Coordinates of C-alpha atoms in Angstrom, one line a residue:
X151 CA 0.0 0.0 0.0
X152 CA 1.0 3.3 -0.6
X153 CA 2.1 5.6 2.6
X154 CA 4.1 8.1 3.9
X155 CA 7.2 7.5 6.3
X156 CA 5.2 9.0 9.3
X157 CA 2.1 6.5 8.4
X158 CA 4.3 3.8 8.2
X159 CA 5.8 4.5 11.8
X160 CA 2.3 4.9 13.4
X161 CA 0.7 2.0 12.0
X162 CA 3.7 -0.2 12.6
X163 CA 3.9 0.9 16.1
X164 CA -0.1 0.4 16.2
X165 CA 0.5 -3.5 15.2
X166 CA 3.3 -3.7 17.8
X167 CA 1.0 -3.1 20.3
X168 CA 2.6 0.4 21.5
X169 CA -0.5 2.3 23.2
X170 CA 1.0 5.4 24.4
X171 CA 4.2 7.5 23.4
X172 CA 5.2 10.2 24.8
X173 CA 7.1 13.2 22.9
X174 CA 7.5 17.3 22.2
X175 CA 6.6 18.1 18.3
X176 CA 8.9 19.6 16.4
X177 CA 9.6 20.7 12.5
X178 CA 11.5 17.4 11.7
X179 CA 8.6 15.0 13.0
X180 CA 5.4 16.8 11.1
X181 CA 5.0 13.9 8.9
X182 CA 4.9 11.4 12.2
X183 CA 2.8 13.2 14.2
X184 CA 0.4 13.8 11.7
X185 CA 0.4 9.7 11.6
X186 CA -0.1 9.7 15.3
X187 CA -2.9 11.4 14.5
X188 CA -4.5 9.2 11.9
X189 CA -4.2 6.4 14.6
X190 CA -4.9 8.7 18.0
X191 CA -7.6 6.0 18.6
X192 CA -5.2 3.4 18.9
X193 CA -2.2 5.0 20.5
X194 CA -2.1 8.2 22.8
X195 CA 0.7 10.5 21.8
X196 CA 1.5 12.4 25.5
X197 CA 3.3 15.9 24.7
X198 CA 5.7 16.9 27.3
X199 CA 7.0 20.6 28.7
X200 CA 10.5 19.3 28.0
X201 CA 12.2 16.2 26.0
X202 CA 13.6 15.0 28.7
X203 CA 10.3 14.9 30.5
X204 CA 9.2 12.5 27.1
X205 CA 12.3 10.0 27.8
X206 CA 11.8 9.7 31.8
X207 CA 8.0 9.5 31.5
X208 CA 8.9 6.1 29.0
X209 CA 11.2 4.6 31.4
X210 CA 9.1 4.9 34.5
X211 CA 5.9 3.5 31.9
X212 CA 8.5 0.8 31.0
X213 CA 9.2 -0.4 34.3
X214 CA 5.7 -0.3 35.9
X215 CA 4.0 -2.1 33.7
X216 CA 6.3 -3.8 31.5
X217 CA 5.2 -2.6 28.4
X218 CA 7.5 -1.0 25.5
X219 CA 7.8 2.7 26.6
X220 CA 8.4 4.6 23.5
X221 CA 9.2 8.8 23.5
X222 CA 10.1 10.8 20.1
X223 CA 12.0 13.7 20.1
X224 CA 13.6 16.5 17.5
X225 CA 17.2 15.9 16.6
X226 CA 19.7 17.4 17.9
X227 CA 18.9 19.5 21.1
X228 CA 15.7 17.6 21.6
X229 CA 18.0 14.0 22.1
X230 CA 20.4 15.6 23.7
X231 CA 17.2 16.8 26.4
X232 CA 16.1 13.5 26.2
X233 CA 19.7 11.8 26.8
X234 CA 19.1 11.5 30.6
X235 CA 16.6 9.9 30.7
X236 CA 17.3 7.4 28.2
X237 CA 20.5 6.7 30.1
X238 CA 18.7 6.3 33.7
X239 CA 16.5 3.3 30.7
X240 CA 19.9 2.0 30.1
X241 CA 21.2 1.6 33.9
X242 CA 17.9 -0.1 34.7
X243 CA 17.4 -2.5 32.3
X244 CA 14.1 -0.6 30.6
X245 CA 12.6 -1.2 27.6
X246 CA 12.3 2.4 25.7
X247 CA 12.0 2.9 22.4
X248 CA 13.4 5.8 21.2
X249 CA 12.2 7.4 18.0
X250 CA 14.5 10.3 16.8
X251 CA 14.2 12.6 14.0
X252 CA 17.0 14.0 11.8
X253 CA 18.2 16.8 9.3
X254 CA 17.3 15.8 5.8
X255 CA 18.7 12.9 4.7
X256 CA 21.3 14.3 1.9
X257 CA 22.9 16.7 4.3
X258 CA 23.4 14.1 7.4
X259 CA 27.7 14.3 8.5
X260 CA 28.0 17.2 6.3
X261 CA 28.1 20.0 8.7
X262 CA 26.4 22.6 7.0
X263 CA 25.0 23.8 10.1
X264 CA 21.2 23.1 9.6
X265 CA 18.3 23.4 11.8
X266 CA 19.0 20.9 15.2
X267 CA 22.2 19.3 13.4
X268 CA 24.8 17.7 15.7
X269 CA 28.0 15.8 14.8
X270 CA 27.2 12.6 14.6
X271 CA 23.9 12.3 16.4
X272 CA 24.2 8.3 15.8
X273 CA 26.8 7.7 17.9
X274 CA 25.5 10.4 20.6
X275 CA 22.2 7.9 20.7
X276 CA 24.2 4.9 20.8
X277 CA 26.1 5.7 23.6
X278 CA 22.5 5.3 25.6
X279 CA 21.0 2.2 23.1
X280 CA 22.0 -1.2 22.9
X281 CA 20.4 -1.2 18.9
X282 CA 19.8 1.3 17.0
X283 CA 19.3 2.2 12.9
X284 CA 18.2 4.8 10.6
X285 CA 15.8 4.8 7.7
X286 CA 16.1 5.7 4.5
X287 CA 13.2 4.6 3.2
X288 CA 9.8 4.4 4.0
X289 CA 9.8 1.1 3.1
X290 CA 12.2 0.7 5.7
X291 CA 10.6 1.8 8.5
X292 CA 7.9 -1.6 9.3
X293 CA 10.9 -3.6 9.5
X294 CA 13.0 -1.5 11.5
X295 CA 10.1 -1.1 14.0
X296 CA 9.7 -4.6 14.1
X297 CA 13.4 -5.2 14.8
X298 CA 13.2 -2.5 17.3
X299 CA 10.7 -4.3 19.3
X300 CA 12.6 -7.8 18.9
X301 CA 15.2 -6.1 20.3
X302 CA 13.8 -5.3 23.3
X303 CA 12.5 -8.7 24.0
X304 CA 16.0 -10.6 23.6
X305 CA 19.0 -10.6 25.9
X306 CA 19.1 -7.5 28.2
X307 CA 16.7 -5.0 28.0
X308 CA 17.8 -1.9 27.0
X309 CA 16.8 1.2 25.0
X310 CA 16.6 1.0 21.5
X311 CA 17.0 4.2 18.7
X312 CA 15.8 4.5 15.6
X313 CA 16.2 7.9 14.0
X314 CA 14.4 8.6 10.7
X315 CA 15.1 12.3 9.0
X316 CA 12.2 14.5 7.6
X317 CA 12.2 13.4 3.8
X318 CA 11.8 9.6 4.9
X319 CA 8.8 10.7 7.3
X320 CA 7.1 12.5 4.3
X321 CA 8.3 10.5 1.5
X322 CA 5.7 8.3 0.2
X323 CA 6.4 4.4 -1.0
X324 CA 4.8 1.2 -1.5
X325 CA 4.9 -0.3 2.2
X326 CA 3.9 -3.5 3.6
X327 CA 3.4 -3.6 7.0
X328 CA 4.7 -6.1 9.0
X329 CA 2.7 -8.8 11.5
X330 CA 4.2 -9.6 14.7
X331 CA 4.4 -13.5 15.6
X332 CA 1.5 -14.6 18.0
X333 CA 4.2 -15.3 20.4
X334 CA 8.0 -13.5 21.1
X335 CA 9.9 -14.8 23.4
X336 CA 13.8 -14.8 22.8
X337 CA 14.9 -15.3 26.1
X338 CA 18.9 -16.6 26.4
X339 CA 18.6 -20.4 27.8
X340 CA 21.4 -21.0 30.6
X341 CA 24.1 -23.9 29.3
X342 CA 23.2 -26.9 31.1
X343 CA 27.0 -27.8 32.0
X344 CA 26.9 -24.4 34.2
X345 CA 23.8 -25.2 36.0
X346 CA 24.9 -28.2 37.3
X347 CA 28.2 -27.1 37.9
X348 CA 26.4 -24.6 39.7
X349 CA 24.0 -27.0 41.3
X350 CA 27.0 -29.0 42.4
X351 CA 28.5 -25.7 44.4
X352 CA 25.6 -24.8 45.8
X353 CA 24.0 -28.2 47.1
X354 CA 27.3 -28.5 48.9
X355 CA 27.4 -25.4 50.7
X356 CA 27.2 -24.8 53.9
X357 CA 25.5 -21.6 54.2
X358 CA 24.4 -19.9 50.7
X359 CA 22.8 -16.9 49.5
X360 CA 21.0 -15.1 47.3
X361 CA 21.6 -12.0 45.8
X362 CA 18.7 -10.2 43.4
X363 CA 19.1 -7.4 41.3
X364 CA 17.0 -5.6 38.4
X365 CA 17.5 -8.1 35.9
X366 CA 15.0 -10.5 37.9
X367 CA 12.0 -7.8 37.6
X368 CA 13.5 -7.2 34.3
X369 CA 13.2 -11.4 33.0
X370 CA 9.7 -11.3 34.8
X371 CA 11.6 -14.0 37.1
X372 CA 10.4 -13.2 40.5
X373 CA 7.9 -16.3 41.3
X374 CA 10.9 -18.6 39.5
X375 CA 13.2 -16.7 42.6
X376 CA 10.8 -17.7 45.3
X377 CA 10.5 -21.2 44.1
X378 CA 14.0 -21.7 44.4
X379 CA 14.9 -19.6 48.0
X380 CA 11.4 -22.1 49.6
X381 CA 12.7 -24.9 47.9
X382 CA 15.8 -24.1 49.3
X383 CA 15.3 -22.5 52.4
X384 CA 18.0 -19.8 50.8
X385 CA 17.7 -15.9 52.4
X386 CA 17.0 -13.6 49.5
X387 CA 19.0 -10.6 49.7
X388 CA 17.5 -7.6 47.4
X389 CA 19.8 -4.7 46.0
X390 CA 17.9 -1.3 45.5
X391 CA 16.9 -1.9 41.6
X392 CA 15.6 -5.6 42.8
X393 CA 13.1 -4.2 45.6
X394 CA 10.0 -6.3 44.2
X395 CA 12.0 -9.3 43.2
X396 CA 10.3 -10.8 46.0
X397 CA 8.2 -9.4 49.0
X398 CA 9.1 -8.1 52.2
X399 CA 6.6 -9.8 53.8
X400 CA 8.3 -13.2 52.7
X401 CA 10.3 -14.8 55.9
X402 CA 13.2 -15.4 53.4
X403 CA 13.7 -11.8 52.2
X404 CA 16.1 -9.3 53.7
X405 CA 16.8 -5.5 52.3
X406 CA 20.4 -4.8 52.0
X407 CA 21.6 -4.1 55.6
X408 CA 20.3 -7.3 56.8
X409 CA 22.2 -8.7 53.7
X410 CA 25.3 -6.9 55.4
X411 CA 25.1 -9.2 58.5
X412 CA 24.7 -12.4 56.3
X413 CA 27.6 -12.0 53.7
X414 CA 29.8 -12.0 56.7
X415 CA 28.7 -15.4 57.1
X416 CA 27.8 -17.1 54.1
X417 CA 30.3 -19.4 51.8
X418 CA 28.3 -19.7 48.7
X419 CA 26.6 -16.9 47.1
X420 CA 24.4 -17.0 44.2
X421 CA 24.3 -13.1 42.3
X422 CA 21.3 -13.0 39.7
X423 CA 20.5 -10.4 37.5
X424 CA 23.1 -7.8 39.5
X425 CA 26.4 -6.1 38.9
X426 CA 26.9 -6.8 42.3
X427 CA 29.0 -3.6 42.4
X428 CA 29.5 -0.6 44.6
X429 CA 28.3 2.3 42.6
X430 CA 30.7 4.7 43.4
X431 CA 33.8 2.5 43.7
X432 CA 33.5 -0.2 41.2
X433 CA 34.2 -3.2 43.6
X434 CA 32.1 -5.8 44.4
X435 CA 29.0 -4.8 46.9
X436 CA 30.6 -7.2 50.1
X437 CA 34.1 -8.2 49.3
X438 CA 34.6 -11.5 51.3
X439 CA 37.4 -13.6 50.3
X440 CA 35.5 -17.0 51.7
X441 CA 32.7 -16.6 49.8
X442 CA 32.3 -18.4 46.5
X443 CA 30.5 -17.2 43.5
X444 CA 27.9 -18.3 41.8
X445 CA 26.8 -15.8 38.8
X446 CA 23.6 -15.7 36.7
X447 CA 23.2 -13.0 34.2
X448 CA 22.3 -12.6 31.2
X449 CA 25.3 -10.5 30.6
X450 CA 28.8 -12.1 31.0
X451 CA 30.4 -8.7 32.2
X452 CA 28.1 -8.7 35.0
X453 CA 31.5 -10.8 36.9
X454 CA 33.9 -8.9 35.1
X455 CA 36.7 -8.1 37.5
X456 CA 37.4 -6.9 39.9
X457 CA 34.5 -9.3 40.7
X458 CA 35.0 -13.2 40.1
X459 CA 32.7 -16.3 39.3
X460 CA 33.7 -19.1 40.4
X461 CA 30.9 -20.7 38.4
X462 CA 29.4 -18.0 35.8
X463 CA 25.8 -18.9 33.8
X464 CA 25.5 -16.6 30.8
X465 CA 20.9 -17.3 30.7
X466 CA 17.7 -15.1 31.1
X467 CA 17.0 -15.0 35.1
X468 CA 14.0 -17.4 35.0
X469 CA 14.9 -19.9 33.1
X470 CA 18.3 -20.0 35.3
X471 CA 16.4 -20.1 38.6
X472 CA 14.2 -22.8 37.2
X473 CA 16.9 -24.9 36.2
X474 CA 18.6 -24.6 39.3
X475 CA 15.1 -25.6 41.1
X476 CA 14.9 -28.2 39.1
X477 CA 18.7 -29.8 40.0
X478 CA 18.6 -29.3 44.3
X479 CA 17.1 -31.0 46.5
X480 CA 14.7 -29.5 49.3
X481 CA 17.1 -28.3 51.9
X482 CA 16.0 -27.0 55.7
X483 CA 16.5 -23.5 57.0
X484 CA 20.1 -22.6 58.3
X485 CA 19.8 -19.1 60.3
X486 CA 17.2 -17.6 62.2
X487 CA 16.4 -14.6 59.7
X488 CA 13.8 -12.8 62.1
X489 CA 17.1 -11.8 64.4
X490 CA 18.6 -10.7 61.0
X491 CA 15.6 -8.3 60.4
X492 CA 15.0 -7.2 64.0
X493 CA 18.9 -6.4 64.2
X494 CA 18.4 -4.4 60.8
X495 CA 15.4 -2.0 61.8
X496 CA 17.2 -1.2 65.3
X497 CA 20.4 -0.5 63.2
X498 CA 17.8 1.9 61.2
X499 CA 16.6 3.7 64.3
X500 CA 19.5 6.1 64.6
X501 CA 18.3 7.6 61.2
X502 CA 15.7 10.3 62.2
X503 CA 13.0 11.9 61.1
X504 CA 13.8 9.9 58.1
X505 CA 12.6 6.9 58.9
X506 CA 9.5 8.6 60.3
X507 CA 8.6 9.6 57.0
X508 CA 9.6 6.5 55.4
X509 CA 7.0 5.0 58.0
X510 CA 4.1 7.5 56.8
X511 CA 4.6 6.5 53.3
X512 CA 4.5 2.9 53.6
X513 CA 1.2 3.1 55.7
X514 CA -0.5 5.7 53.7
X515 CA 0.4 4.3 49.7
X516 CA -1.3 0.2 49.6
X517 CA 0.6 -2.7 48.6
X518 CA 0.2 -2.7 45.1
X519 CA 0.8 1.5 45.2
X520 CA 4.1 2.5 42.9
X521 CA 6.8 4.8 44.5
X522 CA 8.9 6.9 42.5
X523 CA 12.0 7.3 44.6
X524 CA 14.4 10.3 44.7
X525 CA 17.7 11.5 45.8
X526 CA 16.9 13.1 48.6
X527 CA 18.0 12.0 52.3
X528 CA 15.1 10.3 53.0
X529 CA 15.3 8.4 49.1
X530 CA 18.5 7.0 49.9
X531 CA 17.8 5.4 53.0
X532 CA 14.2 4.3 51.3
X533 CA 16.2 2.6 49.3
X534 CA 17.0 -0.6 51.6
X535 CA 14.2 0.6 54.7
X536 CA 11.3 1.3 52.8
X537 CA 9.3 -2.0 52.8
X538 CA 8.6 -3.2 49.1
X539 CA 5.7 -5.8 48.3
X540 CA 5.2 -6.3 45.1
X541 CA 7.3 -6.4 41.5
X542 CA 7.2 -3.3 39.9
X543 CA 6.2 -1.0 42.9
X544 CA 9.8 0.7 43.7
X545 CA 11.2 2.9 41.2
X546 CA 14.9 3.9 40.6
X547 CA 17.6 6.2 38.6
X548 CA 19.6 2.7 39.0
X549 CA 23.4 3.8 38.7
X550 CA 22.7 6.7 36.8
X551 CA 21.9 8.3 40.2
X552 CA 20.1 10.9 38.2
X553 CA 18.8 13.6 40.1
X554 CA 15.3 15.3 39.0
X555 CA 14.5 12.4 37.4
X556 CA 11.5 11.4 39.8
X557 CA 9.0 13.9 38.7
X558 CA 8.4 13.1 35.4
X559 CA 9.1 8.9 35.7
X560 CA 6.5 9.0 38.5
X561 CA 4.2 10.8 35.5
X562 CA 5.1 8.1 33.1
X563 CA 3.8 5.1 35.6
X564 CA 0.9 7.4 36.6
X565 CA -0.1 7.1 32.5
X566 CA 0.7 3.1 32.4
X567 CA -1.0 2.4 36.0
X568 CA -4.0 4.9 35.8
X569 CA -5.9 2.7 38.3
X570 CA -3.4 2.3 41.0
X571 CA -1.6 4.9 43.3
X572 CA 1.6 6.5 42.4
X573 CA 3.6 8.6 44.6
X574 CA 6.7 10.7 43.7
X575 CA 8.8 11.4 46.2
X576 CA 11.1 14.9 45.8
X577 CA 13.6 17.1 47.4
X578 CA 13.2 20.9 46.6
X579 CA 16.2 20.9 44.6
X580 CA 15.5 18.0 42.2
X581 CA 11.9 18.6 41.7
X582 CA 13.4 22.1 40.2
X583 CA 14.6 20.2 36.9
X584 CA 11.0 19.5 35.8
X585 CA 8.2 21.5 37.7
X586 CA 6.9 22.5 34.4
X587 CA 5.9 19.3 33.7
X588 CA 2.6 20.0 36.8
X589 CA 0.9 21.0 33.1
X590 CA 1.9 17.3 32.1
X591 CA 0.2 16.2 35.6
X592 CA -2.9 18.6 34.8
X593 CA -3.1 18.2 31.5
X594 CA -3.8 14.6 31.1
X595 CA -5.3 14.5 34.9
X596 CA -2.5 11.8 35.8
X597 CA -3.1 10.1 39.0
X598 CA -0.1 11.1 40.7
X599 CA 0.3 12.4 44.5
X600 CA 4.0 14.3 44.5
X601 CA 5.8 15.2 47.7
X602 CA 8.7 17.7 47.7
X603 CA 10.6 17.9 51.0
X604 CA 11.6 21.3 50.9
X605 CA 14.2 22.6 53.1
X606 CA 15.3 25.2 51.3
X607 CA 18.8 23.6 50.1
X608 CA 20.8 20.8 47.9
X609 CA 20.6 18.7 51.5
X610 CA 22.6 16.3 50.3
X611 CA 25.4 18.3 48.6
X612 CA 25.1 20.2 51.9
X613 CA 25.5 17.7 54.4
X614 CA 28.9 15.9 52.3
X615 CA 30.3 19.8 51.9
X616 CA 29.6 19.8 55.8
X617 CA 31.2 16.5 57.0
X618 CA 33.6 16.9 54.3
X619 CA 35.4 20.6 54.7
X620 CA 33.4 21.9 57.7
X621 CA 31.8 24.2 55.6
X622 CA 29.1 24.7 52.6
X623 CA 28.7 26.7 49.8
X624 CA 26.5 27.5 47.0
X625 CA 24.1 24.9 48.7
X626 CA 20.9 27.3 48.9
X627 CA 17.8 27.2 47.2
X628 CA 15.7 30.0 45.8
X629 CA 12.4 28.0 45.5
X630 CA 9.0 29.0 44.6
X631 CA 6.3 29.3 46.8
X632 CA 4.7 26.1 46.6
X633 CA 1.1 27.0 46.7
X634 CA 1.2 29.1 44.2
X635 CA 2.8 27.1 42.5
X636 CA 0.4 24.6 42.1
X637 CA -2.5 27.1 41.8
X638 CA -1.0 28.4 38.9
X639 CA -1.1 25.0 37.1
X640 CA -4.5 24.6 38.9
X641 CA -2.9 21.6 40.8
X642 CA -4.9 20.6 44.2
X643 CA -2.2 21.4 47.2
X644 CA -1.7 20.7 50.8
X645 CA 1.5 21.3 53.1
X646 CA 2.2 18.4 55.2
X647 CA 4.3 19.9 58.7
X648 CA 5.2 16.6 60.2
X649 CA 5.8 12.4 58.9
X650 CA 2.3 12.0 61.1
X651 CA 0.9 14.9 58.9
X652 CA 1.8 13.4 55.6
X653 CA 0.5 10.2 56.5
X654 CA -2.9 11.9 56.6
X655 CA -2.9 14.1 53.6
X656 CA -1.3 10.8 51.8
X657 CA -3.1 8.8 52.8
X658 CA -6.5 11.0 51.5
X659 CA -5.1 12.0 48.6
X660 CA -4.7 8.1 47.3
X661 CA -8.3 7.3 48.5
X662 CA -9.3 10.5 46.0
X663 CA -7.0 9.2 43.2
X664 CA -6.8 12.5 42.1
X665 CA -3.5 14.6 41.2
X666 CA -2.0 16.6 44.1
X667 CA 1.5 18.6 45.0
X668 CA 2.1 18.1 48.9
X669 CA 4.6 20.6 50.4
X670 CA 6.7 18.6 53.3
X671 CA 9.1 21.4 55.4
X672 CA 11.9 19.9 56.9
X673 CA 14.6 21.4 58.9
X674 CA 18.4 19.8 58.5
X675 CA 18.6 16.3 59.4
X676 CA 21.2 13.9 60.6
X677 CA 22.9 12.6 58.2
X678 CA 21.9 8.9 57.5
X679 CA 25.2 8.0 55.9
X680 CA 26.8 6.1 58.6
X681 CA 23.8 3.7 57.8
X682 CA 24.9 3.6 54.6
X683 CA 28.1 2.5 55.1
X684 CA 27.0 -0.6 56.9
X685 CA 24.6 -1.8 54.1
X686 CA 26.7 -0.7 50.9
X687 CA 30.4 -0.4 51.8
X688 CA 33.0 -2.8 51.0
X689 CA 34.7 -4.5 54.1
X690 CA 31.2 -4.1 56.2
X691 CA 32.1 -7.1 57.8
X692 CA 34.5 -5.1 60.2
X693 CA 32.7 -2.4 61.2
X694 CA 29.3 -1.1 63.0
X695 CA 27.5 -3.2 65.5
X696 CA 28.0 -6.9 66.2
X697 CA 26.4 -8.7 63.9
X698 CA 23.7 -10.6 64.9
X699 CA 24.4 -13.9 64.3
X700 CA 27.6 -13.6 65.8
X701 CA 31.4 -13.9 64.5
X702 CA 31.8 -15.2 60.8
X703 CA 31.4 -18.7 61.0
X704 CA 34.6 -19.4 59.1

């Protein structure tokens, strides 16, 4: 049939099942809007205040309901917007596809300086996709879309690009659309030599563990990784972008300072779907030189040095844990993990008023409620103390550590989950990269309850410069006034003085289900990064409290 490049695009991505995409407009993307708007039945194109609004708001969709996020953005300055958040996608193991427009075709890598041009945009996108390609044709473009999508559904999941210039978006062509299969399903199965090796190591052990990261909530392996900790009787330990891998109402699974306390006793550990690597030094989460490894990624440089596998199995998550279930026996119990836990939360005490808060979320958003997590002081320590129930329901910058991203992921989920609760927690200084987008939050009357602890500062850049060099600078805030803020955008608001407070208003505002900005005021706090050492810190094993299963068993 005869279409243009943008009607391809939209009526690929109709057939691909892609509901929602979220984007800005711009000159080079006439032609594929307009086919958006041919098909704005079948998929909701979700304009953004800023690009990089349009990339975070397809990760957080991604992750939440794991569905294909998809943004498209202008060339040039509009990826470069757009580049954090497709980088946060690529730390976190998302699947975003990212649609990118171009210059015209016959000038691309000529430099003549036209509209939105930058030096070789392709390998500026690829630095953030694991597959990308451009069209030519319009022709082209069904099967590029439907590699695109294959893409994301094999090996690790990770953004994808596909830049198309204006000519091929208003080009017309004979096209044929492309069917997908009934079924896709390319996941990497583990080589059987390694799992029984693997089996072998483990069913000896005295003492093993388990170690869950993204890449289980990612293979959608989380009720394979219970079958194998009951079978086994194995404690679960959960790093921050694996909170959801299994519940922590399960009597097997322990947050990351609990996990602390058993590394220093374990001699087997099993590491699925994790780097299993301190983000800021590059070394191995617990270095313990009696442990034994046992890795399952699919990924071999998940136990690149300076980590080592003793026994490494390069396989999708589920399909790993299932084969392992399937070659151990039943084993019982080997530690009492409600000392673990009760040890953990008194360890946790010392951090206040954030755990207070951290409380007054957890009781006001339900079990199945999504929260968008921040970089704020109460964020980080949410990150291990905040209780997490279900897959999906814990959100992340991953690595990326990208701050300001909360905002406008938490609008994303809100548009993927509209009948669950979403909450976006903020500090005053990140929500300042994307307050615009309250007319994203308004405009399509997302869902979404967002709390900014404002005290008026960077807090966290604060407290370092404090314990640091005794001193701060350049740490203060000029914020709005957040009332007005919100009026202005014609945003319901309420200020919330206290954790007790914000458990009220919280907890109301997710009964109504309708949007809302909450202003929290807090003072200075302690700073919670003591804690932090305990539960991320190589060498943990020598410092803090006594652990509570005693001395290291070997």
């Amino acid at each position: 049939m005869q279409l243009t490049g943008g009607q391809a695009l939209a009526r690929q991505l109709v057939l691909e099942g892609i509901t929602d995409l979220f984007g800005v407009p711009g000159v080079q993307l006439d032609w594929a809007v307009d086919g958006l708007r041919e098909v704005s039945n079948r998929i909701r194109y979700v304009v953004t205040r800023h690009e990089q609004a349009a990339s975070y708001m397809a990760d957080g969709y991604a992750r939440t309901t794991g569905r294909i996020g998809t943004c498209m953005v202008v060339p040039g300055p509009g990826l470069l917007n757009a580049m954090a958040g497709l980088a946060t996608a690529y730390a976190c193991n998302s699947r975003v596809l990212a649609i990118v427009g171009n210059i015209h075709s016959p000038a691309i890598g000529k430099g003549y300086g036209l509209l939105h041009e930058v030096r070789n945009q392709s390998a500026i996108l690829g630095c953030v996709t694991k597959w990308q390609a451009q069209a030519t044709t319009p022709a082209q473009i069904p099967a590029l879309v439907r590699e695109a999508v294959k893409a994301l559904r094999s090996g690790r999941p990770q953004p994808v690009g596909l830049e198309i210039a204006p000519d091929v978006l208003s080009a017309s062509g004979d096209v044929t659309l492309i069917e997908p299969p009934a079924h896709e399903d390319d996941r990497m199965r583990p080589d059987p030599a390694a799992i029984e090796q693997a089996a072998a190591l483990i069913g000896k052990s005295r003492f093993p563990v388990i170690y869950a990261g993204g890449g289980v909530l990612a293979a959608g392996a989380t009720a394979a990784l219970q079958a194998l900790a009951e079978q086994l009787s194995i404690p679960v330990v959960l790093s921050e972008n694996g909170r959801g891998g299994m519940s922590d109402h399960h009597p097997l699974t322990l947050n990351s300072l609990g996990g602390r306390a058993l590394f220093a006793h374990a001699d087997v550990a099993l590491i699925v779907g994790s780097r299993f690597a301190d983000t800021m030094l590059g070394v191995p989460s617990w270095q313990s030189p009696g442990i034994r490894y046992v890795w399952l990624n699919v990924d071999p440089a998940a136990w690149n040095p300076p980590r080592s596998a003793e026994v490494g199995i390069v396989g999708d998550a589920r399909l790993g844990l299932e084969a392992l279930a399937a070659a151990l026996p039943r084993r019982k119990p080997a530690v009492d993990l409600d000392k673990v836990r009760a040890w953990a939360s008194d360890q946790a005490r010392v951090a206040e008023p954030q755990m207070s808060y951290i409380k007054a979320l957890r009781a006001a958003i339900p079990d199945d409620g999504i929260l968008v997590n921040e970089l704020t002081q109460i964020g980080y320590l949410a990150r291990s103390m905040y209780p997490v129930y279900q897959p999906g329901t814990f959100v992340t910058p991953g690595y990326q550590g990208t701050l300001g991203y909360g905002f406008p992921t938490a609008l994303g989920a809100a548009a993927g989950n509209p009948g669950r609760c979403v909450v976006s927690i903020n500090g005053d200084g990140g929500f300042g990269w994307a307050m615009q987008e309250l007319a994203t939050l308004r405009k399509y009357d997302l869902k979404l309850a967002v709390v900014v602890f404002a005290d008026g500062h960077f807090g966290n850049v604060r407290r370092f410069q404090e314990d640091q060099f005794g001193a701060t600078y350049e740490v203060d805030l000029r914020n709005p006034a957040f009332d007005r803020l919100a009026a202005a955008f014609d945003v319901p608001f309420a200020r919330a003085e206290s954790a007790d407070a914000l458990e009220r208003v919280l907890s109301r505002a997710t009964r109504d289900g309708a949007p809302i900005l909450i202003e929290a005021p807090v003072g200075p706090m302690p700073s919670p990064w003591g804690l932090m050492r305990l539960q991320a810190r190589p060498g943990v094993a020598n410092i803090g409290p006594p652990n509570p299963l005693g001395e290291p068993l070997r």
